[in-house]
Tab-separated table of C-alpha atoms in Angstrom:
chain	number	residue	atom	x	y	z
R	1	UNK	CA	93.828	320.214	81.994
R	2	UNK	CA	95.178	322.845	84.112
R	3	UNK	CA	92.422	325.667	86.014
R	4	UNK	CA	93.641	328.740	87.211
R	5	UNK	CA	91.481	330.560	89.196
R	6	UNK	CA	91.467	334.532	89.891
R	7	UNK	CA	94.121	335.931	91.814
R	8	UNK	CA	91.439	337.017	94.540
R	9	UNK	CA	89.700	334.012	94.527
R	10	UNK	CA	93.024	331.961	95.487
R	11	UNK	CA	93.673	334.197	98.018
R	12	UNK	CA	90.240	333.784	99.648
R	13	UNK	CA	90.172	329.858	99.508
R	14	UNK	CA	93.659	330.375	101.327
R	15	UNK	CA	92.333	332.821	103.970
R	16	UNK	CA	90.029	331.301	106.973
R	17	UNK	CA	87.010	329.199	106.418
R	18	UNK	CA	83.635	329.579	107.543
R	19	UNK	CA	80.868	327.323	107.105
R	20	UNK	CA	77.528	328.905	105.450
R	21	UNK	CA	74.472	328.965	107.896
R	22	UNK	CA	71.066	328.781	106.466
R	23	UNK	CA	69.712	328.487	109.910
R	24	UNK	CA	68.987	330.989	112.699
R	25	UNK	CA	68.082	330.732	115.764
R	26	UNK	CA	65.850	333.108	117.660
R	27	UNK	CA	65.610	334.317	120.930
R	28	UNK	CA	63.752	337.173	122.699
R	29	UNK	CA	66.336	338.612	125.489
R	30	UNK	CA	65.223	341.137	128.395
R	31	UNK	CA	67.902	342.256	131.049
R	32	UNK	CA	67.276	345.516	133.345
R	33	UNK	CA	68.992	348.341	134.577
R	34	UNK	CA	71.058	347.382	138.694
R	35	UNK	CA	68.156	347.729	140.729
R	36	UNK	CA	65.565	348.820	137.937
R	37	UNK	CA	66.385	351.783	138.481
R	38	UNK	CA	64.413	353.915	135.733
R	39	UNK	CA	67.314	355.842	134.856
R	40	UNK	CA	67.849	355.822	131.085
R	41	UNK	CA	66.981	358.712	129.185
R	42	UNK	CA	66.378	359.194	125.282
R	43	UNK	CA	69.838	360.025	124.915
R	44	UNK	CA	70.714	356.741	126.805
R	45	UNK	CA	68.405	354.908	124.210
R	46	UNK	CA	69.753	356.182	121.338
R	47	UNK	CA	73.047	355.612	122.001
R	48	UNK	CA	72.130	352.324	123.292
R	49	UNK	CA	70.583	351.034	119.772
R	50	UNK	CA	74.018	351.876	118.283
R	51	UNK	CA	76.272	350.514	120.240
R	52	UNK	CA	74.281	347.281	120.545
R	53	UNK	CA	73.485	347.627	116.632
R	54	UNK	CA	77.307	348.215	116.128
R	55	UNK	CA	78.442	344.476	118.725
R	56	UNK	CA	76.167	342.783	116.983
R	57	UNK	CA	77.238	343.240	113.202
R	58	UNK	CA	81.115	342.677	114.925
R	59	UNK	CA	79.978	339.673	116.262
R	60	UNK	CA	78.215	338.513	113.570
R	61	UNK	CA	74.689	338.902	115.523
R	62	UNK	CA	71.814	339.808	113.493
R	63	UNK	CA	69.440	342.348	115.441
R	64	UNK	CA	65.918	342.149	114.508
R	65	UNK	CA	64.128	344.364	116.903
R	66	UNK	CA	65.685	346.499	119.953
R	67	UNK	CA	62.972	348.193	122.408
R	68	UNK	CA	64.170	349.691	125.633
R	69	UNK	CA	62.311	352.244	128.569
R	70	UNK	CA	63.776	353.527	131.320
R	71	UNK	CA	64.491	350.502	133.385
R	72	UNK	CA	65.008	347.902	131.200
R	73	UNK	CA	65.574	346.687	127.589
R	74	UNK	CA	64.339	343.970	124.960
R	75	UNK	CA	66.513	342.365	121.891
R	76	UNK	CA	65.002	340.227	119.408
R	77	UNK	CA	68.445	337.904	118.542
R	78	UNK	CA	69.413	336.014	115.342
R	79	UNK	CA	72.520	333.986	116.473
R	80	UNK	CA	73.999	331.134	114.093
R	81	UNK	CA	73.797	327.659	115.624
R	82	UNK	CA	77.516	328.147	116.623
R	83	UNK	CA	76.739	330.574	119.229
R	84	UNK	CA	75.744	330.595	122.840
R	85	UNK	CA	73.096	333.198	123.839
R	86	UNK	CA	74.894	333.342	127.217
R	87	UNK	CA	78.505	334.631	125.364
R	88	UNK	CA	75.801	337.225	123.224
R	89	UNK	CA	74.268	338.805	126.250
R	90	UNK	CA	77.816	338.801	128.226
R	91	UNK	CA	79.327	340.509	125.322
R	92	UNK	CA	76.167	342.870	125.100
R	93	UNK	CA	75.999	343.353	128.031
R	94	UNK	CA	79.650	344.309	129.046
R	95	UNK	CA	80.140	346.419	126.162
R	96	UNK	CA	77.133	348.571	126.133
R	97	UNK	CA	77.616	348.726	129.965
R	98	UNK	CA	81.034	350.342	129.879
R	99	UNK	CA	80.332	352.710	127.126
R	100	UNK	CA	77.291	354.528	128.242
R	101	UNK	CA	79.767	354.569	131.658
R	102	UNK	CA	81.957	356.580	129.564
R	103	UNK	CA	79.458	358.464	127.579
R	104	UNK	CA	76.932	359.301	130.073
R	105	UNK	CA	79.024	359.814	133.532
R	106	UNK	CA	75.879	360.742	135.266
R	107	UNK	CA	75.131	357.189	135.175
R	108	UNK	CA	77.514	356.172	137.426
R	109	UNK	CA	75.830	358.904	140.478
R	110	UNK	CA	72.695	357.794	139.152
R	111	UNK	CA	72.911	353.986	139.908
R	112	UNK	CA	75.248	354.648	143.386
R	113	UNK	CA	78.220	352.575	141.391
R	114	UNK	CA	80.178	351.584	137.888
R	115	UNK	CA	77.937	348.599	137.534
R	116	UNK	CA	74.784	349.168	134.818
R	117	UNK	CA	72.976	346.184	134.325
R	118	UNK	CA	72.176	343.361	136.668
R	119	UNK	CA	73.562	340.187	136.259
R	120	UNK	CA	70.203	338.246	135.639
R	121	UNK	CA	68.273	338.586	131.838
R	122	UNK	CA	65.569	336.362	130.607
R	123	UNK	CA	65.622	334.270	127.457
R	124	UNK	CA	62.982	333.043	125.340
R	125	UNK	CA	63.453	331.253	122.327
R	126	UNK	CA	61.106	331.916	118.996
R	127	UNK	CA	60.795	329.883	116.499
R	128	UNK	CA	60.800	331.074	113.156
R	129	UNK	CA	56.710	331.646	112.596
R	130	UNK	CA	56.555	333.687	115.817
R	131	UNK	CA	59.388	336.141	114.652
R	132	UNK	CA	57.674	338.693	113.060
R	133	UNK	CA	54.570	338.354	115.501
R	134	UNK	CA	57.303	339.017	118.793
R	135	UNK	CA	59.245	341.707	116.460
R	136	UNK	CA	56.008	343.816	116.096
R	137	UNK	CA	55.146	343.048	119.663
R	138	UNK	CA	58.364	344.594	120.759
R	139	UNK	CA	57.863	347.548	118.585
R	140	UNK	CA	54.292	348.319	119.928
R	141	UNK	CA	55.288	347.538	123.489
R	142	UNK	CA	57.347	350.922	124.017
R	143	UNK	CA	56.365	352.556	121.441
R	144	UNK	CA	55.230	355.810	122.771
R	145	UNK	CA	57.882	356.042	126.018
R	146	UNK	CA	56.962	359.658	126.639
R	147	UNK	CA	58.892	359.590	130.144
R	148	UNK	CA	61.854	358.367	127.981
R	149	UNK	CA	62.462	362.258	126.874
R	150	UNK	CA	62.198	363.751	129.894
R	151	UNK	CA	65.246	365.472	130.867
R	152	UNK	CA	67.381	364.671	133.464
């Protein structure tokens, strides 16, 4: 007895294979502006969100909660058990770096150099009752930034 099977689903048993996760694993990640210098804006923020919104779906991060203020910034992390939190932050941390460079070249005068972020961050890990609990915390932490929309 022969089976034949869907043109498209022969062609994606033939493509690359990925195992299916059911697990997460969840960390809290905090890294700061070179020097803490408070020099990010609302317009730093925004963009900020996206572009660490936009690595993280390349990646195949899940972002649960993103808080930042002027000096420094907060990620709540879903990474599959496959992943290192160290490669995460490096790649978040390079990318997001170099684009507000480019987007926001008053940066650069602003923190005396092309570098954005120091090199240390804190992890925490959560465990999977405490996600929502740190997610909300995040949210209400910098909630009402008001020095965030000050001009520049």
């Amino acid at each position: 007895m022969s089976h034949s099977l869907p043109p498209e689903i022969n062609e994606a048993l033939r493509g690359r294979w990925e195992p299916v996760y059911r697990s997460q694993l969840h960390y809290a990640i905090t890294w700061s502006t070179r020097g803490r210098r408070q020099v990010l804006r609302a317009r730093h923020v925004r963009t900020l969100r996206d572009l660490v919104q936009q690595t993280s779906d390349e990646l195949g991060f899940t972002l649960v909660e993103f808080a930042a203020t002027a000096d420094h910034v907060h990620l709540l992390l879903g990474l599959r058990p496959t992943q290192s939190v160290a490669s995460a932050v490096r790649q978040l941390k390079g990318r997001t770096g170099l684009s507000l460079l480019e987007a926001y070249p008053e940066l650069r005068v602003w923190l005396r150099g092309n570098l954005v972020w120091d090199d240390p961050y804190s992890v925490e890990t959560v465990s999977a009752l405490r996600v929502e609990k740190v997610a909300d915390r995040l949210r209400s932490l910098h909630a009402g930034d008001e020095d965030l929309a000050a001009a520049s």
